[in-house]
């Protein structure tokens, strides 16, 4: 029934555009989401994340372009396309006057093939077993978030969309969510599309991040997970902390883009060069107290790309 | 497929009947029937059971109308106000079918109230004041010039009230869909219903032909039970067919507007 996935993308956004009145809120946004990845969608408040997500799930009509989910157009084959999507758009709003279980039962009835057993399974998975028969009215935000995740994954979607899921969660909750989403992507092969205006979270959570600003897609960056970046030939920015900065600067003058910076001298070099420079400095009687690689964070990249506009 | 659609109706029913207010409404209806009967009894009155049933039904149907407006005005607007509309719509169902399931569950709720009212006004008054089912009652006690037993007359009156109720549900459902705010939808629906029939009373004094097509003049069909025509303004009377035609046009317009707006609307709640 579902068409094969072209080039491994579960979801393709093709020239997605939204205009309301004369304002262009989303401008010609194209993006491919690969299978089994946690894909971040980063942008300042008001940049159009929620609007994009609303169009992806058919809550808003596209002015132009299309969204293809598992080969089905959200415009022309809505029911087939949305079958593969689980989502929380903005806040995890549930029927407050019903219990958590009744809420899940409600949504399970809308998609054929979800058994009671499956409901129990997801209740277990999100850790709501003890409170599932209480009214949602009595839930904390964190619990509502989990119930939201439960309804979103109940039907085993190929794409899980979460709009700013960390809003209102404490650090422990965020860490828990992060581990959980990574597990879903790796073990179940689900593509997770998660939006946020916080860089720090995106770096921790995602394999790749698309950056949006003022409705335009600016860049897609892959996030380096700790420990994977130590490629021998990769050039990085390295800080040397030395006792005689003046002498060291003269010695290295004109080489490796050396410059003085906070906490010492920085050079651009690969691993072997760093070792050689260290030996040279020591030979000249300059004491080296520490050598540190300045890893370029997503934040630096983001600031570079957006020209320094803050995103907190 | 049909089975799957019934699941949607079950959902909507669940949303109506897990709320305490629904049961309070039904409780008030039953309670008032009992209370009115018992008060009449303790005052030493011995009215005819049909007179009691007819009077109570007439009064309590106003309450049923209000309850129906509250529930149907909240039906769509409430989901927008609470934000649950988003989770409701992102399912493999067209918006039309989701809306239809809501509409059907509201009609069922209206019918349930009418049924409860019928059964209780019938049974309570028969128990308290005795039962006289003879055909003579219709003319002599209830004053309706028809050769039918009183029970049949009551059924006819209820059918008229149910037609009225269907129009009420449909109108407040439309307002609910168009205005998306629960409180506003309830307020506006009640205002239109109560204000509408008052203003229409004034308008019908005008001798203008367009007055004949005002919805509120045709919502009460009970006059047709005892007469083939109904006077709607000075010197003008219309037939049942005319009234049903006017109702049908309004009905179709309400339904068309509701479905069109719901299907087209961007959900940005
Ligand atoms: N229904 C709407 N009508 C007009 N403008 C809107 C509407 N919804 C959102 N916007 C505007 O679109 C922009 C993007 O909003 P949104 O998608 O909510 O951003 P984000 O989720 O990234 O914070 C904002 O400038 C917002 O004011
Ligand atoms: Mg947003």
PDB file of N, CA and C in Angstrom, chain A residues 18 54 57-61 78-79 82-83 85-95 97-98 102 105-107 109-112 116 151 154-155, chain B residues 1 4 7-8 10-12 14-16 18-19 79 82-95 97-98 102 264-269:
ATOM      1  N   UNK A  18       3.693  29.165   3.148  1.00  0.00           N
ATOM      2  CA  UNK A  18       2.449  29.601   3.762  1.00  0.00           C
ATOM      3  C   UNK A  18       2.385  31.121   3.739  1.00  0.00           C
ATOM      4  N   UNK A  54       2.235  22.457  11.635  1.00  0.00           N
ATOM      5  CA  UNK A  54       0.793  22.416  11.372  1.00  0.00           C
ATOM      6  C   UNK A  54       0.505  22.043   9.929  1.00  0.00           C
ATOM      7  N   UNK A  57       1.062  18.228   9.299  1.00  0.00           N
ATOM      8  CA  UNK A  57       0.025  17.309   9.781  1.00  0.00           C
ATOM      9  C   UNK A  57      -1.365  17.680   9.267  1.00  0.00           C
ATOM     10  N   UNK A  58      -1.428  18.620   8.349  1.00  0.00           N
ATOM     11  CA  UNK A  58      -2.711  18.925   7.714  1.00  0.00           C
ATOM     12  C   UNK A  58      -3.634  19.818   8.526  1.00  0.00           C
ATOM     13  N   UNK A  59      -3.132  20.418   9.594  1.00  0.00           N
ATOM     14  CA  UNK A  59      -3.998  21.317  10.355  1.00  0.00           C
ATOM     15  C   UNK A  59      -4.149  22.656   9.638  1.00  0.00           C
ATOM     16  N   UNK A  60      -3.099  22.999   8.881  1.00  0.00           N
ATOM     17  CA  UNK A  60      -3.182  24.209   8.066  1.00  0.00           C
ATOM     18  C   UNK A  60      -2.977  23.818   6.614  1.00  0.00           C
ATOM     19  N   UNK A  61      -3.667  24.541   5.746  1.00  0.00           N
ATOM     20  CA  UNK A  61      -3.504  24.282   4.322  1.00  0.00           C
ATOM     21  C   UNK A  61      -2.201  24.913   3.833  1.00  0.00           C
ATOM     22  N   UNK A  78      -4.639  12.677   2.268  1.00  0.00           N
ATOM     23  CA  UNK A  78      -4.463  12.997   3.682  1.00  0.00           C
ATOM     24  C   UNK A  78      -4.529  11.773   4.592  1.00  0.00           C
ATOM     25  N   UNK A  79      -5.581  10.960   4.414  1.00  0.00           N
ATOM     26  CA  UNK A  79      -5.769   9.863   5.346  1.00  0.00           C
ATOM     27  C   UNK A  79      -4.635   8.844   5.307  1.00  0.00           C
ATOM     28  N   UNK A  82      -1.373  10.691   6.868  1.00  0.00           N
ATOM     29  CA  UNK A  82      -1.391  10.974   8.302  1.00  0.00           C
ATOM     30  C   UNK A  82      -1.360   9.681   9.127  1.00  0.00           C
ATOM     31  N   UNK A  83      -1.729   8.580   8.489  1.00  0.00           N
ATOM     32  CA  UNK A  83      -1.693   7.278   9.144  1.00  0.00           C
ATOM     33  C   UNK A  83      -0.329   6.991   9.755  1.00  0.00           C
ATOM     34  N   UNK A  85       1.803   9.189  10.955  1.00  0.00           N
ATOM     35  CA  UNK A  85       2.301  10.294  11.764  1.00  0.00           C
ATOM     36  C   UNK A  85       1.722  10.245  13.175  1.00  0.00           C
ATOM     37  N   UNK A  86       2.576  10.483  14.131  1.00  0.00           N
ATOM     38  CA  UNK A  86       2.116  10.724  15.486  1.00  0.00           C
ATOM     39  C   UNK A  86       2.662  12.089  15.867  1.00  0.00           C
ATOM     40  N   UNK A  87       1.876  12.881  16.590  1.00  0.00           N
ATOM     41  CA  UNK A  87       2.362  14.235  16.838  1.00  0.00           C
ATOM     42  C   UNK A  87       1.801  14.836  18.112  1.00  0.00           C
ATOM     43  N   UNK A  88       2.572  15.780  18.643  1.00  0.00           N
ATOM     44  CA  UNK A  88       2.042  16.717  19.638  1.00  0.00           C
ATOM     45  C   UNK A  88       2.329  18.088  19.066  1.00  0.00           C
ATOM     46  N   UNK A  89       1.276  18.860  18.802  1.00  0.00           N
ATOM     47  CA  UNK A  89       1.479  20.197  18.258  1.00  0.00           C
ATOM     48  C   UNK A  89       1.320  21.195  19.395  1.00  0.00           C
ATOM     49  N   UNK A  90       2.382  21.895  19.678  1.00  0.00           N
ATOM     50  CA  UNK A  90       2.441  22.804  20.823  1.00  0.00           C
ATOM     51  C   UNK A  90       2.192  22.039  22.122  1.00  0.00           C
ATOM     52  N   UNK A  91       1.197  22.446  22.902  1.00  0.00           N
ATOM     53  CA  UNK A  91       1.032  21.801  24.208  1.00  0.00           C
ATOM     54  C   UNK A  91       0.310  20.464  24.070  1.00  0.00           C
ATOM     55  N   UNK A  92       0.622  19.528  24.982  1.00  0.00           N
ATOM     56  CA  UNK A  92      -0.067  18.236  24.921  1.00  0.00           C
ATOM     57  C   UNK A  92      -1.466  18.344  25.519  1.00  0.00           C
ATOM     58  N   UNK A  93      -2.395  18.901  24.747  1.00  0.00           N
ATOM     59  CA  UNK A  93      -3.745  19.119  25.273  1.00  0.00           C
ATOM     60  C   UNK A  93      -4.600  17.868  25.121  1.00  0.00           C
ATOM     61  N   UNK A  94      -5.127  17.422  26.247  1.00  0.00           N
ATOM     62  CA  UNK A  94      -5.965  16.224  26.282  1.00  0.00           C
ATOM     63  C   UNK A  94      -7.318  16.602  26.888  1.00  0.00           C
ATOM     64  N   UNK A  95      -8.259  15.663  26.818  1.00  0.00           N
ATOM     65  CA  UNK A  95      -9.554  15.923  27.438  1.00  0.00           C
ATOM     66  C   UNK A  95      -9.378  15.829  28.954  1.00  0.00           C
ATOM     67  N   UNK A  97     -11.398  16.231  31.389  1.00  0.00           N
ATOM     68  CA  UNK A  97     -12.452  15.627  32.191  1.00  0.00           C
ATOM     69  C   UNK A  97     -12.490  14.102  32.049  1.00  0.00           C
ATOM     70  N   UNK A  98     -11.563  13.572  31.245  1.00  0.00           N
ATOM     71  CA  UNK A  98     -11.487  12.108  31.132  1.00  0.00           C
ATOM     72  C   UNK A  98     -10.159  11.644  31.741  1.00  0.00           C
ATOM     73  N   UNK A 102      -8.887   6.823  29.318  1.00  0.00           N
ATOM     74  CA  UNK A 102      -9.998   7.141  28.403  1.00  0.00           C
ATOM     75  C   UNK A 102      -9.511   7.969  27.217  1.00  0.00           C
ATOM     76  N   UNK A 105      -7.851   5.558  24.924  1.00  0.00           N
ATOM     77  CA  UNK A 105      -8.889   4.733  24.304  1.00  0.00           C
ATOM     78  C   UNK A 105      -9.556   5.516  23.163  1.00  0.00           C
ATOM     79  N   UNK A 106      -9.840   6.770  23.461  1.00  0.00           N
ATOM     80  CA  UNK A 106     -10.456   7.654  22.475  1.00  0.00           C
ATOM     81  C   UNK A 106      -9.633   7.710  21.184  1.00  0.00           C
ATOM     82  N   UNK A 107      -8.337   8.002  21.323  1.00  0.00           N
ATOM     83  CA  UNK A 107      -7.531   8.125  20.106  1.00  0.00           C
ATOM     84  C   UNK A 107      -7.284   6.770  19.454  1.00  0.00           C
ATOM     85  N   UNK A 109      -9.391   4.412  19.142  1.00  0.00           N
ATOM     86  CA  UNK A 109     -10.557   4.037  18.342  1.00  0.00           C
ATOM     87  C   UNK A 109     -10.522   4.667  16.958  1.00  0.00           C
ATOM     88  N   UNK A 110      -9.716   5.694  16.816  1.00  0.00           N
ATOM     89  CA  UNK A 110      -9.695   6.395  15.532  1.00  0.00           C
ATOM     90  C   UNK A 110      -8.760   5.759  14.525  1.00  0.00           C
ATOM     91  N   UNK A 111      -7.951   4.812  14.984  1.00  0.00           N
ATOM     92  CA  UNK A 111      -7.029   4.141  14.073  1.00  0.00           C
ATOM     93  C   UNK A 111      -7.211   2.642  14.230  1.00  0.00           C
ATOM     94  N   UNK A 112      -7.616   1.952  13.184  1.00  0.00           N
ATOM     95  CA  UNK A 112      -7.872   0.522  13.314  1.00  0.00           C
ATOM     96  C   UNK A 112      -6.601  -0.233  13.714  1.00  0.00           C
ATOM     97  N   UNK A 116      -6.161  -3.227  23.108  1.00  0.00           N
ATOM     98  CA  UNK A 116      -6.043  -2.791  24.508  1.00  0.00           C
ATOM     99  C   UNK A 116      -4.653  -3.104  25.037  1.00  0.00           C
ATOM    100  N   UNK A 151      -0.073   8.834  23.177  1.00  0.00           N
ATOM    101  CA  UNK A 151      -1.043   8.856  22.084  1.00  0.00           C
ATOM    102  C   UNK A 151      -0.351   9.004  20.737  1.00  0.00           C
ATOM    103  N   UNK A 154       1.272   5.309  19.886  1.00  0.00           N
ATOM    104  CA  UNK A 154       0.373   4.170  20.038  1.00  0.00           C
ATOM    105  C   UNK A 154       0.210   3.353  18.754  1.00  0.00           C
ATOM    106  N   UNK A 155       0.108   4.027  17.621  1.00  0.00           N
ATOM    107  CA  UNK A 155      -0.157   3.353  16.349  1.00  0.00           C
ATOM    108  C   UNK A 155       1.124   3.085  15.571  1.00  0.00           C
TER     109      UNK A 155
ATOM    110  N   UNK B   1     -15.638  -0.501   7.689  1.00  0.00           N
ATOM    111  CA  UNK B   1     -15.683   0.948   7.477  1.00  0.00           C
ATOM    112  C   UNK B   1     -16.787   1.581   8.336  1.00  0.00           C
ATOM    113  N   UNK B   4     -15.895   1.157  11.801  1.00  0.00           N
ATOM    114  CA  UNK B   4     -14.907   2.142  12.206  1.00  0.00           C
ATOM    115  C   UNK B   4     -15.553   3.483  12.497  1.00  0.00           C
ATOM    116  N   UNK B   7     -17.070   3.787  15.769  1.00  0.00           N
ATOM    117  CA  UNK B   7     -16.085   4.079  16.809  1.00  0.00           C
ATOM    118  C   UNK B   7     -15.986   5.583  17.058  1.00  0.00           C
ATOM    119  N   UNK B   8     -16.100   6.356  15.995  1.00  0.00           N
ATOM    120  CA  UNK B   8     -16.040   7.817  16.156  1.00  0.00           C
ATOM    121  C   UNK B   8     -17.233   8.318  16.964  1.00  0.00           C
ATOM    122  N   UNK B  10     -18.902   6.557  19.103  1.00  0.00           N
ATOM    123  CA  UNK B  10     -18.659   6.140  20.497  1.00  0.00           C
ATOM    124  C   UNK B  10     -17.781   7.149  21.223  1.00  0.00           C
ATOM    125  N   UNK B  11     -16.749   7.631  20.509  1.00  0.00           N
ATOM    126  CA  UNK B  11     -15.878   8.638  21.108  1.00  0.00           C
ATOM    127  C   UNK B  11     -16.645   9.885  21.506  1.00  0.00           C
ATOM    128  N   UNK B  12     -17.461  10.364  20.595  1.00  0.00           N
ATOM    129  CA  UNK B  12     -18.199  11.594  20.876  1.00  0.00           C
ATOM    130  C   UNK B  12     -19.178  11.369  22.028  1.00  0.00           C
ATOM    131  N   UNK B  14     -18.727   9.259  24.415  1.00  0.00           N
ATOM    132  CA  UNK B  14     -17.917   9.193  25.628  1.00  0.00           C
ATOM    133  C   UNK B  14     -17.650  10.610  26.147  1.00  0.00           C
ATOM    134  N   UNK B  15     -17.368  11.537  25.230  1.00  0.00           N
ATOM    135  CA  UNK B  15     -17.067  12.910  25.652  1.00  0.00           C
ATOM    136  C   UNK B  15     -18.305  13.579  26.255  1.00  0.00           C
ATOM    137  N   UNK B  16     -19.487  13.239  25.732  1.00  0.00           N
ATOM    138  CA  UNK B  16     -20.703  13.838  26.302  1.00  0.00           C
ATOM    139  C   UNK B  16     -21.014  13.231  27.663  1.00  0.00           C
ATOM    140  N   UNK B  18     -19.181  11.336  29.840  1.00  0.00           N
ATOM    141  CA  UNK B  18     -18.285  11.261  31.009  1.00  0.00           C
ATOM    142  C   UNK B  18     -18.307  12.576  31.773  1.00  0.00           C
ATOM    143  N   UNK B  19     -18.951  13.579  31.209  1.00  0.00           N
ATOM    144  CA  UNK B  19     -18.990  14.854  31.923  1.00  0.00           C
ATOM    145  C   UNK B  19     -20.165  14.880  32.891  1.00  0.00           C
ATOM    146  N   UNK B  79     -13.595  21.984  21.671  1.00  0.00           N
ATOM    147  CA  UNK B  79     -12.349  21.339  21.253  1.00  0.00           C
ATOM    148  C   UNK B  79     -11.322  22.385  20.814  1.00  0.00           C
ATOM    149  N   UNK B  82     -10.113  24.148  24.135  1.00  0.00           N
ATOM    150  CA  UNK B  82      -9.212  23.305  24.928  1.00  0.00           C
ATOM    151  C   UNK B  82      -7.958  22.914  24.148  1.00  0.00           C
ATOM    152  N   UNK B  83      -7.971  23.104  22.828  1.00  0.00           N
ATOM    153  CA  UNK B  83      -6.813  22.738  22.023  1.00  0.00           C
ATOM    154  C   UNK B  83      -6.809  21.280  21.589  1.00  0.00           C
ATOM    155  N   UNK B  84      -7.802  20.517  22.040  1.00  0.00           N
ATOM    156  CA  UNK B  84      -7.842  19.091  21.704  1.00  0.00           C
ATOM    157  C   UNK B  84      -8.182  18.845  20.234  1.00  0.00           C
ATOM    158  N   UNK B  85      -8.689  19.865  19.566  1.00  0.00           N
ATOM    159  CA  UNK B  85      -9.037  19.724  18.150  1.00  0.00           C
ATOM    160  C   UNK B  85      -7.833  19.258  17.327  1.00  0.00           C
ATOM    161  N   UNK B  86      -6.635  19.678  17.736  1.00  0.00           N
ATOM    162  CA  UNK B  86      -5.449  19.316  16.972  1.00  0.00           C
ATOM    163  C   UNK B  86      -5.225  17.810  17.000  1.00  0.00           C
ATOM    164  N   UNK B  87      -5.308  17.238  18.207  1.00  0.00           N
ATOM    165  CA  UNK B  87      -5.094  15.796  18.310  1.00  0.00           C
ATOM    166  C   UNK B  87      -6.244  15.027  17.679  1.00  0.00           C
ATOM    167  N   UNK B  88      -7.420  15.626  17.684  1.00  0.00           N
ATOM    168  CA  UNK B  88      -8.584  14.952  17.108  1.00  0.00           C
ATOM    169  C   UNK B  88      -8.468  14.867  15.588  1.00  0.00           C
ATOM    170  N   UNK B  89      -7.952  15.915  14.979  1.00  0.00           N
ATOM    171  CA  UNK B  89      -7.951  15.972  13.509  1.00  0.00           C
ATOM    172  C   UNK B  89      -6.796  15.223  12.864  1.00  0.00           C
ATOM    173  N   UNK B  90      -5.681  15.040  13.600  1.00  0.00           N
ATOM    174  CA  UNK B  90      -4.543  14.392  12.937  1.00  0.00           C
ATOM    175  C   UNK B  90      -4.665  12.871  12.996  1.00  0.00           C
ATOM    176  N   UNK B  91      -5.772  12.383  12.519  1.00  0.00           N
ATOM    177  CA  UNK B  91      -6.049  10.937  12.467  1.00  0.00           C
ATOM    178  C   UNK B  91      -6.481  10.604  11.056  1.00  0.00           C
ATOM    179  N   UNK B  92      -6.399   9.342  10.691  1.00  0.00           N
ATOM    180  CA  UNK B  92      -6.775   8.982   9.318  1.00  0.00           C
ATOM    181  C   UNK B  92      -8.278   9.054   9.075  1.00  0.00           C
ATOM    182  N   UNK B  93      -8.854  10.203   9.284  1.00  0.00           N
ATOM    183  CA  UNK B  93     -10.266  10.447   9.036  1.00  0.00           C
ATOM    184  C   UNK B  93     -10.402  11.820   8.406  1.00  0.00           C
ATOM    185  N   UNK B  94     -11.329  11.938   7.464  1.00  0.00           N
ATOM    186  CA  UNK B  94     -11.535  13.253   6.874  1.00  0.00           C
ATOM    187  C   UNK B  94     -12.231  14.139   7.895  1.00  0.00           C
ATOM    188  N   UNK B  95     -12.065  15.437   7.745  1.00  0.00           N
ATOM    189  CA  UNK B  95     -12.713  16.362   8.667  1.00  0.00           C
ATOM    190  C   UNK B  95     -14.229  16.220   8.604  1.00  0.00           C
ATOM    191  N   UNK B  97     -16.041  13.581   8.157  1.00  0.00           N
ATOM    192  CA  UNK B  97     -16.545  12.446   8.926  1.00  0.00           C
ATOM    193  C   UNK B  97     -16.416  12.701  10.420  1.00  0.00           C
ATOM    194  N   UNK B  98     -15.353  13.362  10.816  1.00  0.00           N
ATOM    195  CA  UNK B  98     -15.212  13.690  12.233  1.00  0.00           C
ATOM    196  C   UNK B  98     -16.352  14.611  12.662  1.00  0.00           C
ATOM    197  N   UNK B 102     -19.690  14.004  15.336  1.00  0.00           N
ATOM    198  CA  UNK B 102     -20.110  14.934  16.388  1.00  0.00           C
ATOM    199  C   UNK B 102     -21.587  15.273  16.248  1.00  0.00           C
ATOM    200  N   UNK B 264     -12.564  23.888   5.615  1.00  0.00           N
ATOM    201  CA  UNK B 264     -11.613  24.850   5.051  1.00  0.00           C
ATOM    202  C   UNK B 264     -10.689  25.471   6.088  1.00  0.00           C
ATOM    203  N   UNK B 265     -11.165  25.493   7.304  1.00  0.00           N
ATOM    204  CA  UNK B 265     -10.466  26.296   8.300  1.00  0.00           C
ATOM    205  C   UNK B 265      -9.067  25.809   8.642  1.00  0.00           C
ATOM    206  N   UNK B 266      -8.126  26.770   8.728  1.00  0.00           N
ATOM    207  CA  UNK B 266      -6.807  26.476   9.275  1.00  0.00           C
ATOM    208  C   UNK B 266      -6.935  26.358  10.788  1.00  0.00           C
ATOM    209  N   UNK B 267      -6.385  25.293  11.328  1.00  0.00           N
ATOM    210  CA  UNK B 267      -6.465  25.123  12.777  1.00  0.00           C
ATOM    211  C   UNK B 267      -5.223  25.713  13.423  1.00  0.00           C
ATOM    212  N   UNK B 268      -5.387  26.862  14.018  1.00  0.00           N
ATOM    213  CA  UNK B 268      -4.244  27.539  14.633  1.00  0.00           C
ATOM    214  C   UNK B 268      -4.515  27.783  16.106  1.00  0.00           C
ATOM    215  N   UNK B 269      -5.362  26.928  16.685  1.00  0.00           N
ATOM    216  CA  UNK B 269      -5.731  27.130  18.100  1.00  0.00           C
ATOM    217  C   UNK B 269      -4.515  26.916  18.999  1.00  0.00           C
TER     218      UNK B 269
END
